[in-house]
Coordinates of C-alpha atoms in Angstrom, one line a residue:
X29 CA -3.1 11.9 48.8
X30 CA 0.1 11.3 51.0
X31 CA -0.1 7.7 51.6
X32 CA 3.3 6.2 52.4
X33 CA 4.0 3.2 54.5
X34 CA 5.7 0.2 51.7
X35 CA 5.2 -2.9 51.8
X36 CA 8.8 -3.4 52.7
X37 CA 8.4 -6.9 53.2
X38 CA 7.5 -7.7 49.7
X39 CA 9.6 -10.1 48.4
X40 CA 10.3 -10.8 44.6
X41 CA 8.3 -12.5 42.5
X42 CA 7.9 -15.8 43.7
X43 CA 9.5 -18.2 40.6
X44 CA 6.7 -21.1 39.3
X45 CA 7.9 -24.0 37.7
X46 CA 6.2 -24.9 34.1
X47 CA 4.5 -27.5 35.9
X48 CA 3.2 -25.8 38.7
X49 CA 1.2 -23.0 36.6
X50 CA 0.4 -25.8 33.4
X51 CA -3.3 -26.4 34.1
X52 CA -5.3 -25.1 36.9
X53 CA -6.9 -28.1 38.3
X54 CA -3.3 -30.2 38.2
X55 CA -2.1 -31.8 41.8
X56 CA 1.0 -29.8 40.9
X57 CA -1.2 -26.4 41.0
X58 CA -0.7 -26.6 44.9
X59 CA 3.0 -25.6 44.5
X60 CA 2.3 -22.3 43.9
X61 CA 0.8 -22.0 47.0
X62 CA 1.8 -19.6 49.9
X63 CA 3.3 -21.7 53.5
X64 CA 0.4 -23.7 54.8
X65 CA 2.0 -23.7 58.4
X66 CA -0.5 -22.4 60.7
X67 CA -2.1 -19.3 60.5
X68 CA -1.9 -17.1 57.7
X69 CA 0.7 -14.6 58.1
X70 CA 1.7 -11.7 56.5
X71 CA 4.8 -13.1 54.6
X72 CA 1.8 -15.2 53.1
X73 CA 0.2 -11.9 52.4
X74 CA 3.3 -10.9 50.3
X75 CA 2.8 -13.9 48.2
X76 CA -0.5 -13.0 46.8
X77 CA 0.9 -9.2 46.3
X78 CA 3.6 -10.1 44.2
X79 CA 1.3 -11.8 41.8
X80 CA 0.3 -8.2 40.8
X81 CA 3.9 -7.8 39.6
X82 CA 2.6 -9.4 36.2
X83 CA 0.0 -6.7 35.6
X84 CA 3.1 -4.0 35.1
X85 CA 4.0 -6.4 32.1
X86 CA 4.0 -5.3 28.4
X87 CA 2.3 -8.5 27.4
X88 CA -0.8 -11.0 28.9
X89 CA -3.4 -9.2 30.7
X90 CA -2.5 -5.5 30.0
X91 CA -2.5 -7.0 26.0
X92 CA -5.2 -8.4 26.4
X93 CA -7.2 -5.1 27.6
X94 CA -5.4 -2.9 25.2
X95 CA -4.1 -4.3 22.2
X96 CA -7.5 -5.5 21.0
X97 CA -8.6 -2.2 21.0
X98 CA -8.8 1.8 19.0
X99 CA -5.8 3.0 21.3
X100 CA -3.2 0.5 21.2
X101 CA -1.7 -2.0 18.4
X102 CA 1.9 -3.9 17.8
X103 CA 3.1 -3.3 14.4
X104 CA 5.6 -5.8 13.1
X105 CA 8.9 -3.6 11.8
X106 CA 11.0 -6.1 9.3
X107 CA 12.1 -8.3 12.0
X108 CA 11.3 -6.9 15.0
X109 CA 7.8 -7.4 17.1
X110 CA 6.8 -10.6 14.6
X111 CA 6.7 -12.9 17.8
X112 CA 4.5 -15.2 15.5
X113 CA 1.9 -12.8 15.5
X114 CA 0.8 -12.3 18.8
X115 CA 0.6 -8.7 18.9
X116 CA -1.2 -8.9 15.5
X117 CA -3.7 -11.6 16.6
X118 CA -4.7 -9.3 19.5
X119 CA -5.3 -6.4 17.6
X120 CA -7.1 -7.9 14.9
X121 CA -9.6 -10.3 17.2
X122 CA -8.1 -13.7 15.3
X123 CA -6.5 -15.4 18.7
X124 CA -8.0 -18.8 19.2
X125 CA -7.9 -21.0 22.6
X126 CA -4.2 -21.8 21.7
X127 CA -3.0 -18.1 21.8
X128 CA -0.3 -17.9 23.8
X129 CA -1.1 -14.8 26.0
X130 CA -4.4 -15.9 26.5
X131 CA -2.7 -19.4 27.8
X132 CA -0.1 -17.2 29.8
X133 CA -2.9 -14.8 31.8
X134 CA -5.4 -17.3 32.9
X135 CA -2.2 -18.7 34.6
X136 CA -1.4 -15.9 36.2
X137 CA -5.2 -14.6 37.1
X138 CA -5.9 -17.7 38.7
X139 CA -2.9 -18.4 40.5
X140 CA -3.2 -14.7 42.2
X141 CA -6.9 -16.2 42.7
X142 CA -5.8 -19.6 44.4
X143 CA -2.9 -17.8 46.4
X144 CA -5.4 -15.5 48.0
X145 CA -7.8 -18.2 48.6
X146 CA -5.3 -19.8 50.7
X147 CA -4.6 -16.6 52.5
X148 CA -7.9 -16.3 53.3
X149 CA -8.6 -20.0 54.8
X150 CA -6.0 -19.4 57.2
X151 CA -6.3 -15.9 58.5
X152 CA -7.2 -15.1 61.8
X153 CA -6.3 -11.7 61.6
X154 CA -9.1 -9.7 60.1
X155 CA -7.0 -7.3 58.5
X156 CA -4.9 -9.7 56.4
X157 CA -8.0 -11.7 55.3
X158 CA -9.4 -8.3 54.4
X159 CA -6.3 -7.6 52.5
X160 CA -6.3 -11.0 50.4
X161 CA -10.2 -10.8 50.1
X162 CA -9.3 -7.6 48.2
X163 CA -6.8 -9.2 46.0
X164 CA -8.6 -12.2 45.4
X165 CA -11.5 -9.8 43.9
X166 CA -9.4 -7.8 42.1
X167 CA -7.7 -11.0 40.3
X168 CA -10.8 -12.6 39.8
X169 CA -12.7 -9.3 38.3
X170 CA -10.1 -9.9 36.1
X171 CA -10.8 -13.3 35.1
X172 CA -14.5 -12.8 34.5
X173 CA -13.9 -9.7 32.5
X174 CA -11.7 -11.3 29.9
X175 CA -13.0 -14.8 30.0
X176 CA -16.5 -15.1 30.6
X177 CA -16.1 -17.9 33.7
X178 CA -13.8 -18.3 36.6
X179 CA -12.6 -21.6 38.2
X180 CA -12.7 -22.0 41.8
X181 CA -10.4 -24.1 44.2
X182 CA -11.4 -25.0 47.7
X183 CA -7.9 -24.7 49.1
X184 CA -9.1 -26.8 51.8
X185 CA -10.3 -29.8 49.0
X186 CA -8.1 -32.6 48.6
X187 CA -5.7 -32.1 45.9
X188 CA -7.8 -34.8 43.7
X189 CA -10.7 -32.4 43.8
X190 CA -11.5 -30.6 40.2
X191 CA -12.2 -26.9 41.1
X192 CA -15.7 -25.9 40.3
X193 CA -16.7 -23.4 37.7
X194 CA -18.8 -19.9 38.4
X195 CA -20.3 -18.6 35.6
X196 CA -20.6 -14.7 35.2
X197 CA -23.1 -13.5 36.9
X198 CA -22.3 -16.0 40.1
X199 CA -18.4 -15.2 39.8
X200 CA -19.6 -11.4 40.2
X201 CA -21.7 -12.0 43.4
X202 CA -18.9 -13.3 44.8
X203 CA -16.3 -10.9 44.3
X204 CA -18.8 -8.3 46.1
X205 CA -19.1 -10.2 48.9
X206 CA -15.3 -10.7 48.7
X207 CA -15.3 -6.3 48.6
X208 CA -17.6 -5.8 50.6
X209 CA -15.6 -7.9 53.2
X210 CA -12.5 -5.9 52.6
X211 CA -15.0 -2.6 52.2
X212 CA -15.8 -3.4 56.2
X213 CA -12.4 -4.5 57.7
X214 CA -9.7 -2.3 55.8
X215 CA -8.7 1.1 57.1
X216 CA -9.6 4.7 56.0
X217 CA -5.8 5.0 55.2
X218 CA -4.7 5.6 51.5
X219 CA -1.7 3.5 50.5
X220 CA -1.2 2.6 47.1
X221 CA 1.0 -0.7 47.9
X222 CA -1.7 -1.9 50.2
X223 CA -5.2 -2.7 49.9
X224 CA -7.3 -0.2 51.7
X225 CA -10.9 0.8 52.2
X226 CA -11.1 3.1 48.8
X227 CA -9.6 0.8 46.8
X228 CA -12.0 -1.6 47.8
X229 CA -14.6 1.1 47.3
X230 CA -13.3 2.2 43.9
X231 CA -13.7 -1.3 42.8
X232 CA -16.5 -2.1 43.4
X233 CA -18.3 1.0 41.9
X234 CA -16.6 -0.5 38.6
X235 CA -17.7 -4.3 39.4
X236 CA -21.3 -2.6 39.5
X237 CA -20.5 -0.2 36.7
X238 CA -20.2 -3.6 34.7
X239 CA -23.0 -6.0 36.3
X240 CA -25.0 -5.6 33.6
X241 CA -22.2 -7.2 30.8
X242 CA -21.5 -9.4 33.5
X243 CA -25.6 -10.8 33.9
X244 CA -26.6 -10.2 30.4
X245 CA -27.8 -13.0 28.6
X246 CA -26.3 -12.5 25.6
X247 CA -22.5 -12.5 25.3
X248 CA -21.6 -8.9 24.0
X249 CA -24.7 -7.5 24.8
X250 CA -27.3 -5.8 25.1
X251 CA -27.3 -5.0 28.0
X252 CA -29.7 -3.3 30.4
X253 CA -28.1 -1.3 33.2
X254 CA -30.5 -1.6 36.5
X255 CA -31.0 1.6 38.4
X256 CA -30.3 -0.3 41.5
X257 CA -26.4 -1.3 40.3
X258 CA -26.0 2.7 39.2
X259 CA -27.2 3.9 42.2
X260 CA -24.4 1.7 43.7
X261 CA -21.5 3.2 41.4
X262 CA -22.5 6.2 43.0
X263 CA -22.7 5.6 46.5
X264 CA -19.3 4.4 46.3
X265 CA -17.3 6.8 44.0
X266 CA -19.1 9.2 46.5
X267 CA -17.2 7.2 49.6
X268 CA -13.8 7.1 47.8
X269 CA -14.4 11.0 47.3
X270 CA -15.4 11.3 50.9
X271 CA -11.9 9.4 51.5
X272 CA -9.9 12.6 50.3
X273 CA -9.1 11.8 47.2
X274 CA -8.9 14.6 44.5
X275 CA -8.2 15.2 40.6
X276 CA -4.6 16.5 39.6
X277 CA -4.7 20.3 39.2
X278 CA -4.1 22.3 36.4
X279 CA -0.6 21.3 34.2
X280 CA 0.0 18.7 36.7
X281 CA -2.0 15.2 34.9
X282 CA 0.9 13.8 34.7
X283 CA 2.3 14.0 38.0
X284 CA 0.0 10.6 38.3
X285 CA 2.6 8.7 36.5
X286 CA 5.9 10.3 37.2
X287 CA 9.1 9.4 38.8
X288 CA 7.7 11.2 41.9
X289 CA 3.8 10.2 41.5
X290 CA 4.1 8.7 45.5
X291 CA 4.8 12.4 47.2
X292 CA 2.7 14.2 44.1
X293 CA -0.4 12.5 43.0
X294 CA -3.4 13.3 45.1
X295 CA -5.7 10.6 43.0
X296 CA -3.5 7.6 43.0
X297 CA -5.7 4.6 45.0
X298 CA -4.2 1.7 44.5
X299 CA -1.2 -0.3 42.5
X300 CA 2.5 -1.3 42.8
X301 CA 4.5 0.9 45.2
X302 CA 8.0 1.1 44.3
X303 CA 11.4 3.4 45.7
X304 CA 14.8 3.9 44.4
X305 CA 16.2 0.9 46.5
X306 CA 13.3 -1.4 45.6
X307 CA 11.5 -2.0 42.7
X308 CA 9.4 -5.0 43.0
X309 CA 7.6 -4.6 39.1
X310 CA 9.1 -1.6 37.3
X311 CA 6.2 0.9 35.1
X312 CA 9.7 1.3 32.7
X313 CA 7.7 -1.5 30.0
X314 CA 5.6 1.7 29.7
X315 CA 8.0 3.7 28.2
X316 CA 10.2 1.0 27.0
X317 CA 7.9 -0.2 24.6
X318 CA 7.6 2.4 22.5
X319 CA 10.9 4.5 22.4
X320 CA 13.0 4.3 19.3
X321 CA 16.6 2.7 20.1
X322 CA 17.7 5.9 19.6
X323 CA 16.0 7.9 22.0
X324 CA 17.2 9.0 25.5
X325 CA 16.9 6.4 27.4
X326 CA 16.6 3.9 24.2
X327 CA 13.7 1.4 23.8
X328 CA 12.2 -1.1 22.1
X329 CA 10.3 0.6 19.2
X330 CA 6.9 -1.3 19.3
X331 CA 4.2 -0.5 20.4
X332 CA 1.6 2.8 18.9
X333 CA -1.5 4.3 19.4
X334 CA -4.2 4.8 16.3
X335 CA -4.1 8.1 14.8
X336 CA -7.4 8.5 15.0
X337 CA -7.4 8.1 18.5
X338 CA -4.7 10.5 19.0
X339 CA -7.2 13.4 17.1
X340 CA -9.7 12.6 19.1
X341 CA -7.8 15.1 21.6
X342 CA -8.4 18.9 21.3
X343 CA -4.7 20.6 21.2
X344 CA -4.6 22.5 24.0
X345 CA -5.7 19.1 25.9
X346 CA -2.4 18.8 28.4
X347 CA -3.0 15.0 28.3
X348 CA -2.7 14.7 24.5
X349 CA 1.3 15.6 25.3
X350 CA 3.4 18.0 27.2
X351 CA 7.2 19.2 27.6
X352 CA 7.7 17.9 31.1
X353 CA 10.2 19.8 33.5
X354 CA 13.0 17.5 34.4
X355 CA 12.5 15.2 31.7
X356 CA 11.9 17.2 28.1
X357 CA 14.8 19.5 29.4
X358 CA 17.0 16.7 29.8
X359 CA 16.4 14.1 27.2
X360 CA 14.1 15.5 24.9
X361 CA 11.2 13.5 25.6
X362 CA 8.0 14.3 25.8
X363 CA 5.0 13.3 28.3
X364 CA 1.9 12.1 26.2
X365 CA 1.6 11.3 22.5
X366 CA 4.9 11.6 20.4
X367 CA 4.4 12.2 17.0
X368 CA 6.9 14.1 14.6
X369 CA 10.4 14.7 14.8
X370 CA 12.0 13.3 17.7
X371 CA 15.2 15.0 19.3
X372 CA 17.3 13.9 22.5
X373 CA 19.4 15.5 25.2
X374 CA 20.6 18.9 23.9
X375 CA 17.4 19.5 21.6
X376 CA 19.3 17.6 18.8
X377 CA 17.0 16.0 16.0
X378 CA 17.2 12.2 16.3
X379 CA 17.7 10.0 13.4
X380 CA 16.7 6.4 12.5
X381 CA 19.2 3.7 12.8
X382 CA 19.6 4.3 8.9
X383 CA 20.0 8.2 9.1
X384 CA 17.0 9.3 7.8
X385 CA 15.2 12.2 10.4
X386 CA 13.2 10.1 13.2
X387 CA 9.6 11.4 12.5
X388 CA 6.8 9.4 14.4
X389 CA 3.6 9.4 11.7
X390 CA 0.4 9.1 11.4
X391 CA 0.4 6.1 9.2
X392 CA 1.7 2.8 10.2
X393 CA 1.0 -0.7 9.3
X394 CA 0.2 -3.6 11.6
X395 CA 2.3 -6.1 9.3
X396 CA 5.1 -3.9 7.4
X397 CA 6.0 -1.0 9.4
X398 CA 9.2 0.8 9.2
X399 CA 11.2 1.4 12.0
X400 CA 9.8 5.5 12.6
X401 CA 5.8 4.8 11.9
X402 CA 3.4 4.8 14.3
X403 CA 2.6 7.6 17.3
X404 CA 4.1 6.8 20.3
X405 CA 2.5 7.2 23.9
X406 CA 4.6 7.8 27.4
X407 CA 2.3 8.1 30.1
X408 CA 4.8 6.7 32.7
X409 CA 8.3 8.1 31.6
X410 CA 11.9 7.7 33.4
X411 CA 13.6 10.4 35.6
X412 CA 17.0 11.3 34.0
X413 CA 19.9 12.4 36.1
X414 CA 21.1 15.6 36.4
X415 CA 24.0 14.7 33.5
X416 CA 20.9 13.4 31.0
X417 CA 21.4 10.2 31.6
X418 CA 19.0 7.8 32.6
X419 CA 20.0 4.5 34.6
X420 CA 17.7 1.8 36.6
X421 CA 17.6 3.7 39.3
X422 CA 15.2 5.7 37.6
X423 CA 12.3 3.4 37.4
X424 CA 11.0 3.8 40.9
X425 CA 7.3 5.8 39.5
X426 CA 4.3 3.7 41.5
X427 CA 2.2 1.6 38.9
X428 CA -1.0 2.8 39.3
X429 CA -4.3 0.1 39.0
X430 CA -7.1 2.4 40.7
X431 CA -6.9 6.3 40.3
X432 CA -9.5 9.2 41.3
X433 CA -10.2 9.9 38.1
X434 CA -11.7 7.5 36.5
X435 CA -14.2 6.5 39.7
X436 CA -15.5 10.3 39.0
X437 CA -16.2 9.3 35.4
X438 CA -17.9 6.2 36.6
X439 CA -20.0 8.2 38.7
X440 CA -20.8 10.8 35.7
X441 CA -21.6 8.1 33.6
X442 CA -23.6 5.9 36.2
X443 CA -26.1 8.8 36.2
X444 CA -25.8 9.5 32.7
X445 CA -27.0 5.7 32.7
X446 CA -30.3 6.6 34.9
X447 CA -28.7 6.3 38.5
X448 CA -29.6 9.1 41.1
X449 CA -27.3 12.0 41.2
X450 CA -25.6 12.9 44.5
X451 CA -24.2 16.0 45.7
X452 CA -25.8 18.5 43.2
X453 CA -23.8 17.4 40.1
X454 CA -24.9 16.0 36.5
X455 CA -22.7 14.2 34.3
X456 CA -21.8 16.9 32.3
X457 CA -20.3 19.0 35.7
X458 CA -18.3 15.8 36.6
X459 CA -17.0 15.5 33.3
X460 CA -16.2 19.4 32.7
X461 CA -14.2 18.9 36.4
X462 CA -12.1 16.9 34.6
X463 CA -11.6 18.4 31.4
X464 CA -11.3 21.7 32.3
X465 CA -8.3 21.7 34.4
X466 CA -6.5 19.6 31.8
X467 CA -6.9 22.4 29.4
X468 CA -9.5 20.9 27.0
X469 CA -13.0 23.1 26.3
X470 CA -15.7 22.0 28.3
X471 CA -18.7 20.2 26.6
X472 CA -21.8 21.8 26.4
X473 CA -23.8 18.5 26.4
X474 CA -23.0 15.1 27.0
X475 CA -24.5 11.6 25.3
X476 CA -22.5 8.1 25.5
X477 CA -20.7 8.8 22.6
X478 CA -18.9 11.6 24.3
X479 CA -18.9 9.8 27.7
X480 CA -16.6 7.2 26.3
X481 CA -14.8 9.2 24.4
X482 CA -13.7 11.2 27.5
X483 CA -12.8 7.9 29.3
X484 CA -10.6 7.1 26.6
X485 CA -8.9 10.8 26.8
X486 CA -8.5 10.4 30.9
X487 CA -7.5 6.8 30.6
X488 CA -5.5 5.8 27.9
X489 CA -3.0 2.9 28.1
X490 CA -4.1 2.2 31.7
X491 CA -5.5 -1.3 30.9
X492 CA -9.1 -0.4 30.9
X493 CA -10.2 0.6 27.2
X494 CA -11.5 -3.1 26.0
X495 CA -13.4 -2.7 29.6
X496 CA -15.3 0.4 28.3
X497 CA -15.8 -0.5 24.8
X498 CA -17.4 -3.6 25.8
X499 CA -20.1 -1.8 28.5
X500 CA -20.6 0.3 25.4
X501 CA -21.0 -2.0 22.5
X502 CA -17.9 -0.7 20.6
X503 CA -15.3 -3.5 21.0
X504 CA -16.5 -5.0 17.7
X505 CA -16.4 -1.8 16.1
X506 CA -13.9 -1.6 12.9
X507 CA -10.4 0.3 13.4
X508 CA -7.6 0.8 11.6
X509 CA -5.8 -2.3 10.8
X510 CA -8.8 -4.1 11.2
X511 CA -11.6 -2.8 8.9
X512 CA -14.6 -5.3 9.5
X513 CA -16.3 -5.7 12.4
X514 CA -15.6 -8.8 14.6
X515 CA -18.1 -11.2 15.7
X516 CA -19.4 -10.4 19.6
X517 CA -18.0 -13.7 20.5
X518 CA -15.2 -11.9 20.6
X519 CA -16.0 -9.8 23.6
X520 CA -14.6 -12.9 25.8
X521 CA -11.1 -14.9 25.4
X522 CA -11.8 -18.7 24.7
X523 CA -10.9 -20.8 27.7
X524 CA -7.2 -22.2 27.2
X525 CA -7.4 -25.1 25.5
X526 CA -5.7 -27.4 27.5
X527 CA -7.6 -25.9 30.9
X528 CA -10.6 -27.1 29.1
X529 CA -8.8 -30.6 28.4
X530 CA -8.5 -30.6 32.1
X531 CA -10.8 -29.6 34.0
X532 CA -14.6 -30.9 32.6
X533 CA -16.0 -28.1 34.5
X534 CA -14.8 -25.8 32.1
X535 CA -17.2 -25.3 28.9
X536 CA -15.3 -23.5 25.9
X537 CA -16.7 -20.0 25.4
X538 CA -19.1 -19.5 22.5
X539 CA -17.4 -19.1 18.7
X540 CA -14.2 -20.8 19.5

């Protein structure tokens, strides 16, 4: 889907004082804000769009939806990645309302939330308070997914007011109307820097996709799904494929992510558009945080994927990993899963900082890894220069929040769940389309076992795994490096602690 106009007036990130972002109900909270001159303009706009930047980030909310999950973990190596246990806590469900990631995304959740909020008070163009009505979901979805509540702050109350408190299922209501809003006054046109009718689309077929975790009575299920809210996932994957979107053909999934995904993907919706001259939030943490130091271009050597996640691909499966033209040639690397000996520019076999052969294995462990264990995973990956090289100006891939793909496997599996099938297909067609051009066997049946197996296949490291486990009553699940199964509590963050000092609105999640 050619979509190209940039946001060119993006600034940077707008820098926030510790103060300013400390506690969400603070007087000092309103120095975040966007320019309350007048009406709301679109350099206002660009203030709540660069508080998406975060989301490209290695740590807070994309750690919080991966980490804790079967595809993603941060082993500690000697004395690298010990960060007083952060990664660890995540992965093994032991964070309390102290932890400091937890602490660090409600911040920036609910300032994008707040920003918007303002945006939208003051607009009198249509199109811009579509725009932040958008955001302000999206940011929002966000908070009620990981936390269970969301805070709310007039931006028209006096600065002595203490923000009111939605629970779930009231937080959810609201961010459709806020969608539905955008749904109505955002245009046809496909731009992934700028909020547009199927991104508001694609969202809300996975607000509804959720309701029911988000209305059940019982934190962590279980939970009913309502014919009504499938029929709705439906209707609007159905608009966002009626919008032109369409699924990566064969040998090409990884065009999505690459250096060039803006003139090459054709199921990109919505994210972070960025060029060679301007990079307002970088995908390289992607990449970064998994290549070895001595890799081409070097890294960080943290994060891995779970080998039994990596075997639930097939190997013919072009998303498990793939020599990619431009990039393998070059520098060695791979698109997908790395595991085994690793070589760089020239084909030559890379070794560990002490000279032993660097093999990625199977085996690592969360608390004494060495430096080579664990299966790395590049879905985004750098574009090396002609020489081999790779320098900054190869970081300009568009991060991608909202892709094609997975509203067709939110369709499949909204009828799977009882909704009414549209357009002649079942589940099992709609997941086939997708596995089929990617080189992987089609099914010959399909139950929710499978169905969230293949969203974890089509979606890995995209931020949405906890998401899915939770809607199917795995998150709790044992893994490896974390062999009992956790208490549902655990399904929800606790509330920051000193949010819930300050604001008496706020009621500490259950089991913290």
């Amino acid at each position: 889907m050619k979509r190209r106009a940039s946001i060119a007036a993006i600034s940077g990130i707008i820098l926030l004082t510790a103060a300013s972002c400390a506690k969400l109900n603070e007087k000092t909270y309103g120095s975040v804000s966007v320019d309350q001159g007048g009406a709301a303009s679109s350099a206002d706009l660009n203030g709540v769009y660069s508080q998406l930047y975060g989301q490209t980030d290695q740590a807070n909310t994309y750690a919080l939806q991966e980490h804790s999950t079967d595809e993603m973990m941060g082993p500690t190596r000697g004395t690298d990645w010990g960060d007083f246990g952060t990664w660890r806590k995540l992965h093994t469900h032991t964070w309390t309302p102290s932890h400091n990631q937890v602490s660090d995304t409600w911040d920036q959740l609910n300032i994008g939330v707040f920003r918007a909020s303002q945006v939208i008070s003051r607009a009198t163009d249509n199109k811009i308070k579509a725009e932040a009505s958008f955001l302000r979901a999206y940011f929002m979805f966000q908070v009620v997914d990981l936390y269970g509540q969301a805070p709310f702050r007039d931006p028209t109350a006096p600065n002595s007011a203490t923000p009111i408190v939605y629970n779930r299922k009231d937080a959810t209501d609201f961010i459709i109307k806020d969608l539905e809003f955008a749904d109505a006054n955002l245009t046809t046109s496909a731009n992934i820097g700028v909020a547009n009718k199927a991104a508001a689309d694609a969202l809300l077929a996975k607000v509804y996709l959720n309701r029911a975790v988000y209305t059940a009575t019982t934190v962590g299920g279980p939970f009913t799904f309502a014919k009504a809210d499938m029929d709705k996932v439906i209707e609007y994957a159905d608009k966002v494929t009626a919008a032109g979107y369409t699924l990566e053909p064969a040998g090409k999934y990884f065009q999505d992510f690459a250096w060039d995904n803006t003139e090459q993907s054709h199921g990109n919706i919505f994210g972070i558009y960025n060029t060679p001259t301007n990079v307002p939030a970088s995908s390289k943490n992607r990449w970064k945080m998994g290549l070895h130091y001595n890799q081409t271009p070097d890294g960080w050597n943290g994060f891995t994927t779970l080998a039994d996640f990596y075997k639930s691909f097939e190997a013919t499966d072009e998303r498990r990993g793939v020599d990619y033209p431009g990039l393998t040639d070059k520098v060695g690397l791979r698109a997908g899963f790395a595991i085994g000996q690793q070589y760089g520019p020239g084909h030559v076999a890379l070794k560990q900082r002490g000279g032993q052969p660097l093999v990625f294995t199977e085996v690592v462990n969360l608390n004494y890894s060495t430096e080579a264990q664990g299966i790395r995973v590049f879905k985004y990956f750098p574009h090396p220069n002609a020489d081999g090289t790779v320098t900054d100006s190869g970081e300009d891939n568009d991060y991608v929040i909202l892709r094609y793909a997975d509203v067709l496997l939110e369709k499949a599996e909204a009828i799977l769940r009882g909704g009414t099938a549209t357009g002649g297909q079942t589940a099992l067609q709609i997941v086939n389309q997708i596995r089929t051009p990617r080189g992987a066997s089609a099914l010959a049946s399909l139950d929710l076992t499978a169905m969230l197996a293949e969203r974890g296949r089509e979606m890995y490291w995209e931020g949405w795994r906890r998401n899915d486990l939770i809607r199917f009553e795995k998150f709790n699940d044992p893994v490896d490096q974390r062999p009992a199964k956790t208490d549902k509590s655990k399904t929800v963050y606790p509330i920051p602690q000193r949010a819930v000092d300050t604001n008496p609105n706020l009621k500490q999640n259950s089991g913290y």
